[in-house]
Each structure stands twice: as structure tokens, then as C-alpha cells.
């Protein structure tokens, strides 16, 4: 055999004048650069912003479309249900088909469905568009965590995870602020008339999604699982049944007057959940790869971290919904003032997120415990403020409690996300990210359903002030539970 036949083939060099910069999406060791990280974090922000941006727009949607309480609940719940039900499936599809490809598909679909929401002619069309928007978000979001896990390592991964946690928390608060400003400003009034305010909270996503699509095509590396698993059809259907039978009646029950179907649905929930667990455990024992492998839950960091994400998100989701309703309907603040009341919380959260990585290196998971204590103090300050000066309450009066609570939240959420995924192997990054985001999203929806229903049930008889104070005390219980559970976390954070 000649030497030339065994010599490695070398690609001909291309001159600098003619070579175009090409991102190697199929590189065997993909690296997520700074622009790529910014792009996937933008994709992580959009779905969370849209979960909360609607809160301050609900009164104007009701006025413009004559929606009524039940349909307004569906505008919120339809998005949350589709999002939560399909998140794990979205992560599995990314593992199979490529996470960059699914991210591109998801962000494009999110932009299109946002346009459909913004142009909806009636309430039922808006509900359908919101369900589709939630499905698009479920395709996009799991790819963010999976890409970070697969395309970063060491200190860069820790930094990226901290930024992801900061982005998630800020997006939830910023969504309410942005919604209030957009509804009040109504920048499209010359085109869409009086409905421009609420329509703009959806239409603003369209140019952002377009920019994200261009950036993702250029900067996000392609990653996929080396051993992608087929779709777990029974697991997917049973997970969907479990979440729908729990969240749908809790969200719609109060507004619909608790008809028979809500009680039947709640009665079916434990059976659906038990069937889901049995099917997944059986598949895991057979060596198959179920949708949510019970073996993944044997990871100590993931199991204990999720046990904190659940009560934290229930309290947070309920608080954001209730405070928006209380400020607009109880104190008759405008949407801008209501939204901007969240600004101290957002600023404190951001500051705590920046300080978090350094504190974690020094104190480990005890940062989460300290954050829980600080958040509890903030909620207590809010309760006292609401109780003592309800009639004169405004942005300035809310500032101390909001800032203290935001500081505590910023010390918890980014660290929890790092802990949950710290021991998940890269080849299961999509599944791990999907499990975490499903837990978070389902808990946010559960918080809106439970704390929101509690507040709206108490308000007619007890008044807005007492209803808000009681709801804040229930949230305080969730904060205390999170703080106590944080003592069980592994001390060192990878």
C-alpha cells in the first residue's frame, strides 16, 4: 500500500478573503460561547415572562373581549397546562433530534403563536393561541438547560447555571413589570385601537423571537444524546393526564362554580399519578428509558433540590398573581403602577444573583437557607405593611418588603437550579432539564390556582386587605418549609 493511500486527508485551506465565519454545529466537543449563552438565556426568559406578563393585562382583556372569569382563568391556565405537560417530552425530542434544531423550531413557533395571541379577535381564539404558545415554549425551554449541560463544563458551567437561575427569577418579576408598562403605554393604539394595551404584551414577543432565531442559527452549537431514547408514549400520556386532572380543576373550579367535572377530575388525579409512576418504574427496571426515569430521582442532589423548587415556586407563582389583582382591583392602581411595584424585587433579586456564585463558593448550600430566612422576613414586612396602611398603600410603601423578599429569592433560586442538575450526566441533560422545568412550571401554575383561588374566595367577604394578608401568611408557610428543607441539601455545591 502506498504512503499516499494512508496519509490523512487534509482539507484544502481557504483564503481569509473568501472564507466566511462558520459555526461548527456538529463539533464532537461543542462549546457554548458568550453569544450562544446569551441567546439560549433569551430563549429561557421568553416563556417565563409570558407566564406572568398576562397578570396585569387580564382586566383589559376582560373589558375588550368580554371574556368573563372562567375564560380569563383559561387564558392563564391554557398556557401553563400545555407548557407543563409537554416540557419533559420537549427535552426528550431535543435529545433525539438535536437540541439546537428543537430550540430553533420552538422559538420560531413561539413568535408565530405570540402573533396569533396578539391578533386574536375573541376570547376563545385567544385561549387556543395561548395553548399553542405554551406548547411552543415547551419545545424551546428544555433545550436551554440541556445545551448548557452538554456544551459547558467546570467553572463555565457553574457560571452559566447561575446566570440561568438569575434569568429565570428576573423573568418572572420582569414579566409583570413589562406587562404593566405595555398595557399603560398602548404603543399600537393607532392600529389596534383601545385593545392595543393588552395585545402589545403578546406582539412584543414577535421581534424578540425573530432576533433570537437569527442569533441561535449563528451561535448555538448542536448537541444531542449519544444514545437517544424513543418516545415513551404511555409515560407521556399518563404524565399529561396527571397534570391535567390536578391543574385544570384547581384553576377553573372557582370561576366555574365547582361543577361535577372538577371533583371527578381531582378524584382521578391520584390514580393517574400512581399509574404514571408504575409505568415509568416498570420501564426503568426493564432497561428501557422512560420519560421520567425513577433512577434519575435517586440522584441525591436532584431529589432534594426538587423538593425545594416545588414549595418555592408554588409560593412565588401565587404571590405574583395575587399581588397584581390586589393592587389593581383593591387599590385601583393602574397597570403601570402595579407592574412597577415589582421593580424593587427585581433589582434586589438581580443583585443577589450576582453575589450568589461567590457566596456559594464560600458557604455552599447554606446560602439557600440564608435566602429563605431573608425572604421570610420580607413577607412578614409585607404583611405588616398591608395590615397597617392598606388605604394609603402605594409603590413606596411596598418597597421595603418587596426588596427584602427579592433579595432572599435571588439567593435561593439560582443556587437551587445548580444543585438540581449538578450530578445529572450530560447524556441525560435533556431529561434532567425537562424534569426540573416541569416541576417548576407545574408548581407555578399550582400556586396561581391555589393561592389565587384562596385570595379570590376570601376577598368578597373579608375585603381585599384581609384576603391579601391571609394569602401572604400562607405563602410564608411555603417559605418556612423551603428554608427547613434547605438544611438537608448537600453542603458543597458542584
CSV table of C-alpha atoms in Angstrom, one decimal:
chain,number,residue,atom,x,y,z
A,1,UNK,CA,0.0,0.0,0.0
A,2,UNK,CA,1.4,3.4,-1.0
A,3,UNK,CA,2.2,6.1,1.5
A,4,UNK,CA,-0.3,8.4,-0.1
A,5,UNK,CA,-3.1,5.9,0.4
A,6,UNK,CA,-2.7,6.0,4.2
A,7,UNK,CA,-1.8,9.6,4.6
A,8,UNK,CA,-4.6,11.5,6.4
A,9,UNK,CA,-6.7,13.7,4.1
A,10,UNK,CA,-6.3,17.4,4.7
A,11,UNK,CA,-8.9,19.8,3.7
A,12,UNK,CA,-7.6,22.5,1.4
A,13,UNK,CA,-7.1,25.8,3.0
A,14,UNK,CA,-9.4,28.6,2.1
A,15,UNK,CA,-8.1,32.1,1.9
A,16,UNK,CA,-9.1,34.7,4.5
A,17,UNK,CA,-10.6,36.9,1.8
A,18,UNK,CA,-13.1,34.2,0.7
A,19,UNK,CA,-13.7,32.3,3.9
A,20,UNK,CA,-17.0,33.1,5.8
A,21,UNK,CA,-17.1,32.5,9.5
A,22,UNK,CA,-18.8,29.2,10.1
A,23,UNK,CA,-20.1,27.9,13.4
A,24,UNK,CA,-19.3,24.2,13.7
A,25,UNK,CA,-22.6,22.8,14.9
A,26,UNK,CA,-21.5,19.2,14.6
A,27,UNK,CA,-18.3,19.5,16.6
A,28,UNK,CA,-17.6,16.4,18.7
A,29,UNK,CA,-17.0,18.6,21.8
A,30,UNK,CA,-19.4,21.6,21.3
A,31,UNK,CA,-18.7,24.8,23.2
A,32,UNK,CA,-21.3,27.3,24.1
A,33,UNK,CA,-19.7,30.8,23.7
A,34,UNK,CA,-20.8,34.0,25.2
A,35,UNK,CA,-23.2,34.9,22.4
A,36,UNK,CA,-24.6,31.4,22.4
A,37,UNK,CA,-25.2,31.6,26.1
A,38,UNK,CA,-26.9,35.0,25.8
A,39,UNK,CA,-29.2,33.5,23.0
A,40,UNK,CA,-30.3,30.4,25.0
A,41,UNK,CA,-30.9,32.6,28.1
A,42,UNK,CA,-33.1,34.8,25.9
A,43,UNK,CA,-35.0,31.7,25.0
A,44,UNK,CA,-35.3,30.8,28.7
A,45,UNK,CA,-36.6,34.3,29.5
A,46,UNK,CA,-39.4,34.4,26.9
A,47,UNK,CA,-41.7,31.6,28.3
A,48,UNK,CA,-41.4,32.7,31.9
A,49,UNK,CA,-42.0,36.3,31.0
A,50,UNK,CA,-45.2,35.3,29.2
A,51,UNK,CA,-46.5,33.3,32.1
A,52,UNK,CA,-46.6,36.4,34.2
A,53,UNK,CA,-46.9,39.2,31.7
A,54,UNK,CA,-50.6,38.4,31.3
A,55,UNK,CA,-51.5,39.0,35.0
A,56,UNK,CA,-51.7,42.8,34.8
A,57,UNK,CA,-53.4,42.6,31.4
A,58,UNK,CA,-56.3,40.5,32.5
A,59,UNK,CA,-58.7,43.4,33.4
A,60,UNK,CA,-58.2,45.0,29.9
A,61,UNK,CA,-58.6,41.6,28.2
A,62,UNK,CA,-61.9,41.1,30.1
A,63,UNK,CA,-63.1,44.5,29.1
A,64,UNK,CA,-62.2,44.3,25.5
A,65,UNK,CA,-63.2,40.7,24.7
A,66,UNK,CA,-66.0,40.3,27.3
A,67,UNK,CA,-64.2,37.2,28.5
A,68,UNK,CA,-65.6,36.6,31.9
A,69,UNK,CA,-63.8,35.0,34.9
A,70,UNK,CA,-63.8,31.4,33.6
A,71,UNK,CA,-62.2,32.3,30.2
A,72,UNK,CA,-59.7,34.7,31.9
A,73,UNK,CA,-58.6,31.7,34.0
A,74,UNK,CA,-58.2,29.7,30.8
A,75,UNK,CA,-56.0,32.4,29.3
A,76,UNK,CA,-53.6,31.8,32.1
A,77,UNK,CA,-54.2,28.1,32.6
A,78,UNK,CA,-54.2,27.1,29.0
A,79,UNK,CA,-50.7,28.3,28.6
A,80,UNK,CA,-49.5,26.8,31.8
A,81,UNK,CA,-51.0,23.4,31.3
A,82,UNK,CA,-49.7,23.0,27.7
A,83,UNK,CA,-46.3,24.2,28.9
A,84,UNK,CA,-46.1,21.9,31.9
A,85,UNK,CA,-47.5,18.8,30.2
A,86,UNK,CA,-45.1,18.9,27.2
A,87,UNK,CA,-41.9,20.1,28.9
A,88,UNK,CA,-40.4,16.6,29.5
A,89,UNK,CA,-41.4,15.5,26.0
A,90,UNK,CA,-39.7,18.6,24.6
A,91,UNK,CA,-36.5,17.6,26.4
A,92,UNK,CA,-36.7,14.1,25.0
A,93,UNK,CA,-37.2,15.3,21.5
A,94,UNK,CA,-34.2,17.5,21.8
A,95,UNK,CA,-32.1,14.6,22.9
A,96,UNK,CA,-33.2,12.7,19.8
A,97,UNK,CA,-33.3,15.2,17.0
A,98,UNK,CA,-30.8,17.8,18.3
A,99,UNK,CA,-31.2,20.5,20.9
A,100,UNK,CA,-30.3,23.4,18.6
A,101,UNK,CA,-32.8,22.2,16.0
A,102,UNK,CA,-35.6,22.0,18.6
A,103,UNK,CA,-34.6,25.4,20.0
A,104,UNK,CA,-34.9,27.0,16.6
A,105,UNK,CA,-38.2,25.3,16.0
A,106,UNK,CA,-39.5,26.3,19.4
A,107,UNK,CA,-38.5,30.0,19.2
A,108,UNK,CA,-40.0,30.3,15.7
A,109,UNK,CA,-43.2,28.7,16.9
A,110,UNK,CA,-43.3,30.9,19.9
A,111,UNK,CA,-43.1,34.0,17.8
A,112,UNK,CA,-45.9,32.8,15.5
A,113,UNK,CA,-48.2,31.9,18.3
A,114,UNK,CA,-47.5,35.2,20.1
A,115,UNK,CA,-48.6,36.9,16.9
A,116,UNK,CA,-51.8,34.8,16.9
A,117,UNK,CA,-52.4,35.8,20.6
A,118,UNK,CA,-51.9,39.5,19.8
A,119,UNK,CA,-54.3,39.4,16.9
A,120,UNK,CA,-57.0,37.2,18.5
A,121,UNK,CA,-60.5,38.5,17.6
A,122,UNK,CA,-62.3,36.9,20.6
A,123,UNK,CA,-61.6,35.2,23.9
A,124,UNK,CA,-61.8,31.6,22.7
A,125,UNK,CA,-59.3,32.3,19.9
A,126,UNK,CA,-57.0,33.8,22.5
A,127,UNK,CA,-57.3,30.7,24.7
A,128,UNK,CA,-56.4,28.4,21.8
A,129,UNK,CA,-53.5,30.6,20.8
A,130,UNK,CA,-52.2,30.6,24.4
A,131,UNK,CA,-52.4,26.8,24.5
A,132,UNK,CA,-50.3,26.7,21.3
A,133,UNK,CA,-47.9,29.3,22.7
A,134,UNK,CA,-47.4,27.1,25.8
A,135,UNK,CA,-46.6,24.1,23.5
A,136,UNK,CA,-44.0,26.1,21.6
A,137,UNK,CA,-42.4,27.2,24.9
A,138,UNK,CA,-42.2,23.5,25.9
A,139,UNK,CA,-40.2,22.8,22.8
A,140,UNK,CA,-37.8,25.6,23.4
A,141,UNK,CA,-37.1,25.8,27.1
A,142,UNK,CA,-35.7,22.3,27.9
A,143,UNK,CA,-33.1,22.8,25.2
A,144,UNK,CA,-31.6,25.7,27.2
A,145,UNK,CA,-30.6,23.7,30.2
A,146,UNK,CA,-29.6,20.6,28.1
A,147,UNK,CA,-27.4,22.8,25.9
A,148,UNK,CA,-25.7,24.4,29.0
A,149,UNK,CA,-25.1,20.9,30.5
A,150,UNK,CA,-23.8,19.4,27.3
A,151,UNK,CA,-21.7,22.3,26.0
A,152,UNK,CA,-20.1,23.7,29.1
A,153,UNK,CA,-18.0,22.3,32.0
A,154,UNK,CA,-16.4,23.2,35.2
A,155,UNK,CA,-16.4,26.9,36.2
A,156,UNK,CA,-18.1,27.9,32.9
A,157,UNK,CA,-21.0,25.6,33.6
A,158,UNK,CA,-21.4,26.9,37.2
A,159,UNK,CA,-21.4,30.4,35.9
A,160,UNK,CA,-23.9,29.6,33.2
A,161,UNK,CA,-26.2,27.8,35.6
A,162,UNK,CA,-26.1,30.8,38.0
A,163,UNK,CA,-27.0,33.1,35.1
A,164,UNK,CA,-29.8,30.7,34.1
A,165,UNK,CA,-31.2,30.9,37.6
A,166,UNK,CA,-30.9,34.6,37.7
A,167,UNK,CA,-32.6,34.9,34.3
A,168,UNK,CA,-35.5,32.6,35.4
A,169,UNK,CA,-36.2,34.7,38.6
A,170,UNK,CA,-35.8,38.0,36.9
A,171,UNK,CA,-38.0,37.0,34.0
A,172,UNK,CA,-40.9,36.1,36.4
A,173,UNK,CA,-40.7,39.5,38.0
A,174,UNK,CA,-39.9,41.5,34.8
A,175,UNK,CA,-42.9,39.9,33.1
A,176,UNK,CA,-45.2,41.6,35.4
A,177,UNK,CA,-43.3,44.9,35.2
A,178,UNK,CA,-43.2,44.8,31.4
A,179,UNK,CA,-46.9,43.9,31.2
A,180,UNK,CA,-47.9,46.8,33.3
A,181,UNK,CA,-45.8,49.3,31.2
A,182,UNK,CA,-47.1,47.9,27.9
A,183,UNK,CA,-50.7,47.9,28.9
A,184,UNK,CA,-50.5,51.5,30.1
A,185,UNK,CA,-48.4,52.8,27.2
A,186,UNK,CA,-50.5,51.1,24.5
A,187,UNK,CA,-47.9,51.9,21.8
A,188,UNK,CA,-50.0,50.4,19.0
A,189,UNK,CA,-53.2,52.3,19.7
A,190,UNK,CA,-53.3,53.9,16.2
A,191,UNK,CA,-53.5,50.5,14.6
A,192,UNK,CA,-55.4,48.3,17.1
A,193,UNK,CA,-57.5,50.9,19.0
A,194,UNK,CA,-58.4,50.5,22.6
A,195,UNK,CA,-57.2,46.9,22.8
A,196,UNK,CA,-53.6,47.9,21.9
A,197,UNK,CA,-52.5,47.7,25.5
A,198,UNK,CA,-53.2,44.0,26.1
A,199,UNK,CA,-52.3,43.0,22.6
A,200,UNK,CA,-48.9,44.6,22.9
A,201,UNK,CA,-47.9,42.2,25.7
A,202,UNK,CA,-48.0,39.4,23.1
A,203,UNK,CA,-46.9,41.2,20.0
A,204,UNK,CA,-43.7,42.4,21.7
A,205,UNK,CA,-42.5,38.8,21.6
A,206,UNK,CA,-42.5,38.7,17.8
A,207,UNK,CA,-39.4,40.8,17.1
A,208,UNK,CA,-37.6,39.4,20.1
A,209,UNK,CA,-38.2,35.8,18.8
A,210,UNK,CA,-37.0,36.9,15.3
A,211,UNK,CA,-33.8,38.2,16.7
A,212,UNK,CA,-33.4,35.1,18.9
A,213,UNK,CA,-33.9,32.9,15.8
A,214,UNK,CA,-31.1,34.7,13.9
A,215,UNK,CA,-28.7,34.6,16.8
A,216,UNK,CA,-29.4,30.9,17.6
A,217,UNK,CA,-28.7,29.9,14.0
A,218,UNK,CA,-25.3,31.5,14.2
A,219,UNK,CA,-24.1,30.9,17.8
A,220,UNK,CA,-25.8,27.9,19.4
A,221,UNK,CA,-23.9,24.6,18.9
A,222,UNK,CA,-25.8,21.4,18.1
A,223,UNK,CA,-25.8,18.8,20.8
A,224,UNK,CA,-27.8,15.6,21.2
A,225,UNK,CA,-27.7,12.5,23.3
A,226,UNK,CA,-25.3,9.8,22.2
A,227,UNK,CA,-27.9,7.2,22.9
A,228,UNK,CA,-31.3,8.9,22.2
A,229,UNK,CA,-34.3,7.0,23.6
A,230,UNK,CA,-37.5,6.6,21.7
A,231,UNK,CA,-40.6,8.5,22.8
A,232,UNK,CA,-42.3,7.0,25.8
A,233,UNK,CA,-45.9,7.2,24.6
A,234,UNK,CA,-47.6,5.6,27.7
A,235,UNK,CA,-45.5,7.8,30.1
A,236,UNK,CA,-46.2,10.9,28.1
A,237,UNK,CA,-50.0,10.3,28.1
A,238,UNK,CA,-50.1,9.4,31.8
A,239,UNK,CA,-48.0,12.5,32.8
A,240,UNK,CA,-50.3,14.6,30.8
A,241,UNK,CA,-53.3,13.0,32.5
A,242,UNK,CA,-51.8,13.5,35.9
A,243,UNK,CA,-51.1,17.2,35.4
A,244,UNK,CA,-54.4,18.0,33.7
A,245,UNK,CA,-56.5,16.2,36.3
A,246,UNK,CA,-54.8,18.2,39.0
A,247,UNK,CA,-54.3,21.7,37.5
A,248,UNK,CA,-57.4,22.1,35.3
A,249,UNK,CA,-60.0,21.7,38.1
A,250,UNK,CA,-57.9,23.8,40.6
A,251,UNK,CA,-57.5,26.6,38.1
A,252,UNK,CA,-61.1,26.6,36.7
A,253,UNK,CA,-63.1,25.3,39.7
A,254,UNK,CA,-63.7,28.6,41.5
A,255,UNK,CA,-64.6,30.6,38.4
A,256,UNK,CA,-66.9,27.8,37.1
A,257,UNK,CA,-68.6,27.3,40.4
A,258,UNK,CA,-67.0,23.9,41.1
A,259,UNK,CA,-69.2,21.7,38.8
A,260,UNK,CA,-69.1,17.9,39.0
A,261,UNK,CA,-66.3,17.5,36.4
A,262,UNK,CA,-63.9,19.3,38.7
A,263,UNK,CA,-64.5,16.9,41.6
A,264,UNK,CA,-64.3,13.9,39.3
A,265,UNK,CA,-61.0,15.2,37.8
A,266,UNK,CA,-59.5,15.7,41.3
A,267,UNK,CA,-60.6,12.2,42.3
A,268,UNK,CA,-58.9,10.7,39.2
A,269,UNK,CA,-55.6,12.6,39.8
A,270,UNK,CA,-54.1,10.1,42.4
A,271,UNK,CA,-54.9,7.2,40.2
A,272,UNK,CA,-53.3,8.8,37.1
A,273,UNK,CA,-50.2,9.8,39.1
A,274,UNK,CA,-49.9,6.3,40.6
A,275,UNK,CA,-50.3,4.7,37.1
A,276,UNK,CA,-47.6,7.0,35.7
A,277,UNK,CA,-45.1,6.1,38.4
A,278,UNK,CA,-45.7,2.3,38.0
A,279,UNK,CA,-45.3,2.5,34.2
A,280,UNK,CA,-42.1,4.5,34.5
A,281,UNK,CA,-40.7,2.2,37.2
A,282,UNK,CA,-41.5,-0.9,35.1
A,283,UNK,CA,-39.8,0.6,32.0
A,284,UNK,CA,-36.8,1.6,34.1
A,285,UNK,CA,-36.4,-1.9,35.5
A,286,UNK,CA,-36.6,-3.4,32.0
A,287,UNK,CA,-33.6,-1.4,30.9
A,288,UNK,CA,-35.7,1.0,28.8
A,289,UNK,CA,-35.5,4.8,29.1
A,290,UNK,CA,-38.9,6.1,30.4
A,291,UNK,CA,-40.0,9.7,30.1
A,292,UNK,CA,-39.1,10.4,33.7
A,293,UNK,CA,-36.7,7.7,34.8
A,294,UNK,CA,-37.2,6.9,38.6
A,295,UNK,CA,-33.5,6.0,38.6
A,296,UNK,CA,-32.8,9.7,37.9
A,297,UNK,CA,-34.6,10.6,41.1
A,298,UNK,CA,-32.1,8.5,43.0
A,299,UNK,CA,-29.6,11.3,42.5
A,300,UNK,CA,-29.5,12.9,45.9
A,301,UNK,CA,-28.9,16.4,44.6
A,302,UNK,CA,-31.7,16.3,42.1
A,303,UNK,CA,-34.2,14.8,44.5
A,304,UNK,CA,-33.5,17.2,47.4
A,305,UNK,CA,-33.3,20.2,45.1
A,306,UNK,CA,-36.6,19.5,43.5
A,307,UNK,CA,-38.2,19.2,47.0
A,308,UNK,CA,-37.3,22.9,47.4
A,309,UNK,CA,-38.2,24.1,43.9
A,310,UNK,CA,-41.7,22.9,44.5
A,311,UNK,CA,-42.8,25.0,47.5
A,312,UNK,CA,-40.7,27.9,46.4
A,313,UNK,CA,-42.4,28.1,43.0
A,314,UNK,CA,-45.9,27.5,44.5
A,315,UNK,CA,-45.4,30.5,46.7
A,316,UNK,CA,-43.9,32.6,44.1
A,317,UNK,CA,-46.5,31.9,41.4
A,318,UNK,CA,-49.4,32.5,43.8
A,319,UNK,CA,-47.8,35.7,45.1
A,320,UNK,CA,-47.3,37.3,41.7
A,321,UNK,CA,-50.8,36.6,40.6
A,322,UNK,CA,-52.4,37.8,43.9
A,323,UNK,CA,-50.4,41.0,44.2
A,324,UNK,CA,-51.4,42.0,40.7
A,325,UNK,CA,-55.1,41.5,41.4
A,326,UNK,CA,-54.9,43.2,44.8
A,327,UNK,CA,-53.1,46.3,43.6
A,328,UNK,CA,-55.3,46.8,40.5
A,329,UNK,CA,-58.7,45.8,41.8
A,330,UNK,CA,-58.3,46.5,45.5
A,331,UNK,CA,-56.2,49.7,45.5
A,332,UNK,CA,-57.2,50.7,41.9
A,333,UNK,CA,-53.7,51.3,40.9
A,334,UNK,CA,-53.1,51.5,37.1
A,335,UNK,CA,-51.3,48.6,35.3
A,336,UNK,CA,-48.1,50.6,35.1
A,337,UNK,CA,-48.0,51.4,38.9
A,338,UNK,CA,-49.0,47.8,39.7
A,339,UNK,CA,-46.2,46.4,37.5
A,340,UNK,CA,-43.6,48.9,38.6
A,341,UNK,CA,-44.3,48.0,42.3
A,342,UNK,CA,-42.3,44.8,41.4
A,343,UNK,CA,-39.2,46.8,40.4
A,344,UNK,CA,-37.6,46.7,43.9
A,345,UNK,CA,-38.0,42.9,44.0
A,346,UNK,CA,-36.4,42.6,40.5
A,347,UNK,CA,-33.5,44.9,41.5
A,348,UNK,CA,-32.8,43.0,44.7
A,349,UNK,CA,-33.1,39.7,43.0
A,350,UNK,CA,-30.5,40.7,40.4
A,351,UNK,CA,-28.1,42.0,43.0
A,352,UNK,CA,-28.3,38.7,45.0
A,353,UNK,CA,-27.9,36.7,41.8
A,354,UNK,CA,-24.6,38.5,41.1
A,355,UNK,CA,-23.3,37.9,44.6
A,356,UNK,CA,-24.6,34.3,44.7
A,357,UNK,CA,-21.7,32.4,43.0
A,358,UNK,CA,-19.1,34.0,45.3
A,359,UNK,CA,-21.2,33.2,48.4
A,360,UNK,CA,-21.8,29.7,47.3
A,361,UNK,CA,-18.0,29.0,46.9
A,362,UNK,CA,-17.6,30.2,50.5
A,363,UNK,CA,-20.7,28.9,52.2
A,364,UNK,CA,-22.1,26.2,49.9
A,365,UNK,CA,-25.8,25.4,50.1
A,366,UNK,CA,-26.2,27.4,53.3
A,367,UNK,CA,-26.8,30.4,51.0
A,368,UNK,CA,-30.2,28.9,50.2
A,369,UNK,CA,-31.0,28.7,53.9
A,370,UNK,CA,-30.0,32.3,54.4
A,371,UNK,CA,-32.1,33.3,51.4
A,372,UNK,CA,-35.1,31.6,52.9
A,373,UNK,CA,-34.8,33.4,56.2
A,374,UNK,CA,-34.4,36.8,54.3
A,375,UNK,CA,-37.4,36.0,52.1
A,376,UNK,CA,-39.5,35.1,55.1
A,377,UNK,CA,-38.6,38.5,56.7
A,378,UNK,CA,-39.6,40.3,53.5
A,379,UNK,CA,-43.0,38.5,53.5
A,380,UNK,CA,-43.6,39.4,57.2
A,381,UNK,CA,-42.8,43.1,56.4
A,382,UNK,CA,-45.3,43.0,53.5
A,383,UNK,CA,-48.0,41.5,55.8
A,384,UNK,CA,-47.4,44.3,58.4
A,385,UNK,CA,-47.4,46.9,55.7
A,386,UNK,CA,-50.7,45.7,54.2
A,387,UNK,CA,-52.4,45.4,57.5
A,388,UNK,CA,-51.3,48.9,58.9
A,389,UNK,CA,-51.7,51.1,55.8
A,390,UNK,CA,-53.9,49.5,53.2
A,391,UNK,CA,-55.9,52.5,52.1
A,392,UNK,CA,-52.7,54.6,51.5
A,393,UNK,CA,-50.6,51.8,50.2
A,394,UNK,CA,-48.5,52.5,47.1
A,395,UNK,CA,-45.2,51.8,45.4
A,396,UNK,CA,-43.2,53.5,48.2
A,397,UNK,CA,-44.9,51.6,51.0
A,398,UNK,CA,-44.3,48.3,49.3
A,399,UNK,CA,-40.7,49.0,48.5
A,400,UNK,CA,-39.1,47.6,51.8
A,401,UNK,CA,-41.0,44.3,51.8
A,402,UNK,CA,-40.5,43.8,48.1
A,403,UNK,CA,-36.8,44.5,48.2
A,404,UNK,CA,-36.1,42.2,51.2
A,405,UNK,CA,-38.2,39.3,49.7
A,406,UNK,CA,-36.5,39.7,46.3
A,407,UNK,CA,-33.0,39.6,47.9
A,408,UNK,CA,-33.9,36.3,49.6
A,409,UNK,CA,-35.3,34.8,46.4
A,410,UNK,CA,-32.2,35.8,44.5
A,411,UNK,CA,-30.1,33.9,47.0
A,412,UNK,CA,-32.2,30.7,46.6
A,413,UNK,CA,-33.4,30.1,43.0
A,414,UNK,CA,-30.1,30.3,41.0
A,415,UNK,CA,-28.4,28.0,43.6
A,416,UNK,CA,-31.3,25.5,43.6
A,417,UNK,CA,-31.1,25.2,39.8
A,418,UNK,CA,-27.3,24.4,40.1
A,419,UNK,CA,-27.9,21.9,42.8
A,420,UNK,CA,-30.7,20.0,40.9
A,421,UNK,CA,-28.7,19.4,37.8
A,422,UNK,CA,-25.2,19.2,39.3
A,423,UNK,CA,-25.0,15.4,39.1
A,424,UNK,CA,-27.1,14.8,36.0
A,425,UNK,CA,-24.9,13.2,33.3
A,426,UNK,CA,-24.6,15.1,30.0
A,427,UNK,CA,-26.3,12.3,28.0
A,428,UNK,CA,-29.4,12.7,30.2
A,429,UNK,CA,-29.3,16.5,30.3
A,430,UNK,CA,-32.5,16.9,28.3
A,431,UNK,CA,-34.4,14.6,30.6
A,432,UNK,CA,-33.0,16.3,33.7
A,433,UNK,CA,-33.7,19.8,32.5
A,434,UNK,CA,-37.2,18.7,31.4
A,435,UNK,CA,-38.0,17.2,34.9
A,436,UNK,CA,-36.8,20.4,36.6
A,437,UNK,CA,-38.6,22.8,34.4
A,438,UNK,CA,-41.8,20.7,34.5
A,439,UNK,CA,-41.7,20.7,38.3
A,440,UNK,CA,-41.1,24.5,38.4
A,441,UNK,CA,-43.8,25.2,35.8
A,442,UNK,CA,-46.4,22.9,37.4
A,443,UNK,CA,-45.7,24.4,40.8
A,444,UNK,CA,-46.1,28.0,39.4
A,445,UNK,CA,-49.5,27.0,37.9
A,446,UNK,CA,-50.4,25.3,41.1
A,447,UNK,CA,-49.6,28.4,43.1
A,448,UNK,CA,-51.8,30.6,40.9
A,449,UNK,CA,-54.6,28.0,41.2
A,450,UNK,CA,-54.4,27.5,45.0
A,451,UNK,CA,-53.3,30.8,46.4
A,452,UNK,CA,-55.2,32.7,43.7
A,453,UNK,CA,-58.4,30.8,44.5
A,454,UNK,CA,-57.9,31.4,48.2
A,455,UNK,CA,-57.5,35.1,47.7
A,456,UNK,CA,-60.4,35.5,45.4
A,457,UNK,CA,-62.7,33.4,47.6
A,458,UNK,CA,-61.8,35.5,50.7
A,459,UNK,CA,-62.0,38.9,49.1
A,460,UNK,CA,-65.8,39.3,48.7
A,461,UNK,CA,-66.4,38.5,52.4
A,462,UNK,CA,-63.3,39.7,54.2
A,463,UNK,CA,-62.2,42.5,51.9
A,464,UNK,CA,-59.0,42.8,49.8
A,465,UNK,CA,-56.8,43.8,52.7
A,466,UNK,CA,-57.6,40.8,54.9
A,467,UNK,CA,-57.6,38.4,51.9
A,468,UNK,CA,-54.1,39.6,50.9
A,469,UNK,CA,-52.8,39.3,54.4
A,470,UNK,CA,-54.1,35.8,54.8
A,471,UNK,CA,-52.7,34.7,51.4
A,472,UNK,CA,-49.3,36.2,52.3
A,473,UNK,CA,-49.3,34.2,55.6
A,474,UNK,CA,-49.9,31.0,53.6
A,475,UNK,CA,-47.0,31.9,51.3
A,476,UNK,CA,-44.9,32.5,54.4
A,477,UNK,CA,-45.6,28.9,55.3
A,478,UNK,CA,-44.2,27.7,52.0
A,479,UNK,CA,-41.1,29.9,52.6
A,480,UNK,CA,-40.6,28.4,56.0
A,481,UNK,CA,-40.9,24.9,54.5
A,482,UNK,CA,-38.3,25.7,51.8
A,483,UNK,CA,-36.0,27.0,54.5
A,484,UNK,CA,-36.3,23.9,56.6
A,485,UNK,CA,-35.8,21.6,53.7
A,486,UNK,CA,-32.7,23.5,52.6
A,487,UNK,CA,-30.9,22.1,55.7
A,488,UNK,CA,-31.0,18.7,54.0
A,489,UNK,CA,-29.1,19.9,50.9
A,490,UNK,CA,-25.6,18.7,50.3
A,491,UNK,CA,-23.3,21.3,51.8
A,492,UNK,CA,-21.0,21.5,48.8
A,493,UNK,CA,-22.4,22.8,45.5
A,494,UNK,CA,-20.8,21.5,42.4
